[in-house]
Amino acid sequence: MQRDVEIEIETVDKSGGFIGTLWFNKNENAAVALVQEGLATVHSYSADTLSWSRQLYAAEVCRAFYLRGMFCFGVAAEPTRSLLLGRGKS
């Protein structure tokens, strides 16, 4: 199965490693899809520098809800990470 993808490089480190985004179907972020399916986890040090990091954290939360038999209505309806971790006001 082949798909057209786009790669967007956000930053490059000294050793040549990069952090970026792999887009498929013109508007779907591969990292968010992998986290939602439970095939990847979020590395907060790298994720916090991305403009779409909230989507990653929301996908992680939705996956946790799914594993507990609860529903999450999409990544757009994302709760704040600090509330989920008990660091914010309720």
XYZ file of C-alpha atoms in Angstrom:
90
model
C 0.000 0.000 0.000
C 1.465 3.346 -1.050
C 0.551 6.816 0.133
C 1.719 10.286 -0.675
C 3.341 11.871 2.367
C 4.884 15.205 3.229
C 7.716 15.709 5.697
C 8.085 18.963 7.602
C 11.379 19.352 9.511
C 11.046 21.473 12.682
C 14.621 21.358 14.020
C 17.946 19.553 13.571
C 20.428 18.759 16.337
C 24.263 18.681 16.241
C 24.439 15.046 15.213
C 21.970 15.435 12.342
C 18.902 13.982 14.043
C 15.723 15.851 13.298
C 12.330 16.464 14.825
C 9.520 17.024 12.428
C 6.141 15.991 11.139
C 5.100 13.278 8.726
C 1.773 14.150 7.124
C -0.330 11.648 5.192
C -3.634 12.141 3.370
C -2.694 15.849 3.137
C -3.887 16.675 6.685
C -3.273 13.736 9.038
C -0.306 13.788 11.395
C 1.338 10.355 11.563
C 2.653 10.886 15.111
C -0.795 11.715 16.481
C -2.285 8.697 14.697
C 0.388 6.375 16.133
C -0.124 7.682 19.676
C -3.911 7.313 19.380
C -3.488 3.685 18.306
C -1.091 2.948 21.158
C 1.832 2.279 18.820
C 3.908 5.212 20.096
C 4.379 7.290 23.237
C 5.048 10.995 23.709
C 8.574 12.101 24.601
C 7.804 15.366 26.372
C 11.248 16.955 25.931
C 10.908 16.784 22.148
C 7.154 17.207 21.949
C 7.028 20.421 23.972
C 8.930 22.274 21.238
C 6.343 21.430 18.573
C 3.468 23.708 17.661
C 1.075 20.701 17.687
C 2.249 19.163 20.981
C -1.211 19.595 22.518
C -2.588 17.214 19.912
C -0.031 14.594 20.937
C -0.925 14.883 24.620
C -4.636 14.799 23.811
C -4.133 11.658 21.688
C -2.325 10.057 24.616
C -5.235 10.884 26.917
C -7.801 9.602 24.421
C -5.899 6.327 24.203
C -5.911 6.010 28.000
C -9.667 6.653 28.052
C -10.186 4.023 25.353
C -8.210 1.419 27.308
C -10.458 2.050 30.302
C -13.611 1.574 28.228
C -14.412 5.291 28.039
C -14.876 7.441 24.960
C -12.965 10.512 23.867
C -14.548 12.739 21.259
C -11.555 13.474 19.065
C -8.295 15.225 19.587
C -9.860 18.643 19.036
C -11.710 18.376 22.352
C -8.477 18.234 24.282
C -8.255 18.679 28.048
C -5.230 20.535 29.334
C -2.271 18.394 30.271
C -1.781 20.089 33.657
C -5.318 19.206 34.746
C -4.858 15.602 33.685
C -1.646 15.308 35.652
C -3.163 16.946 38.722
C -1.030 20.075 38.482
C -3.760 22.563 37.698
C -6.840 23.962 39.287
C -9.962 21.880 38.848
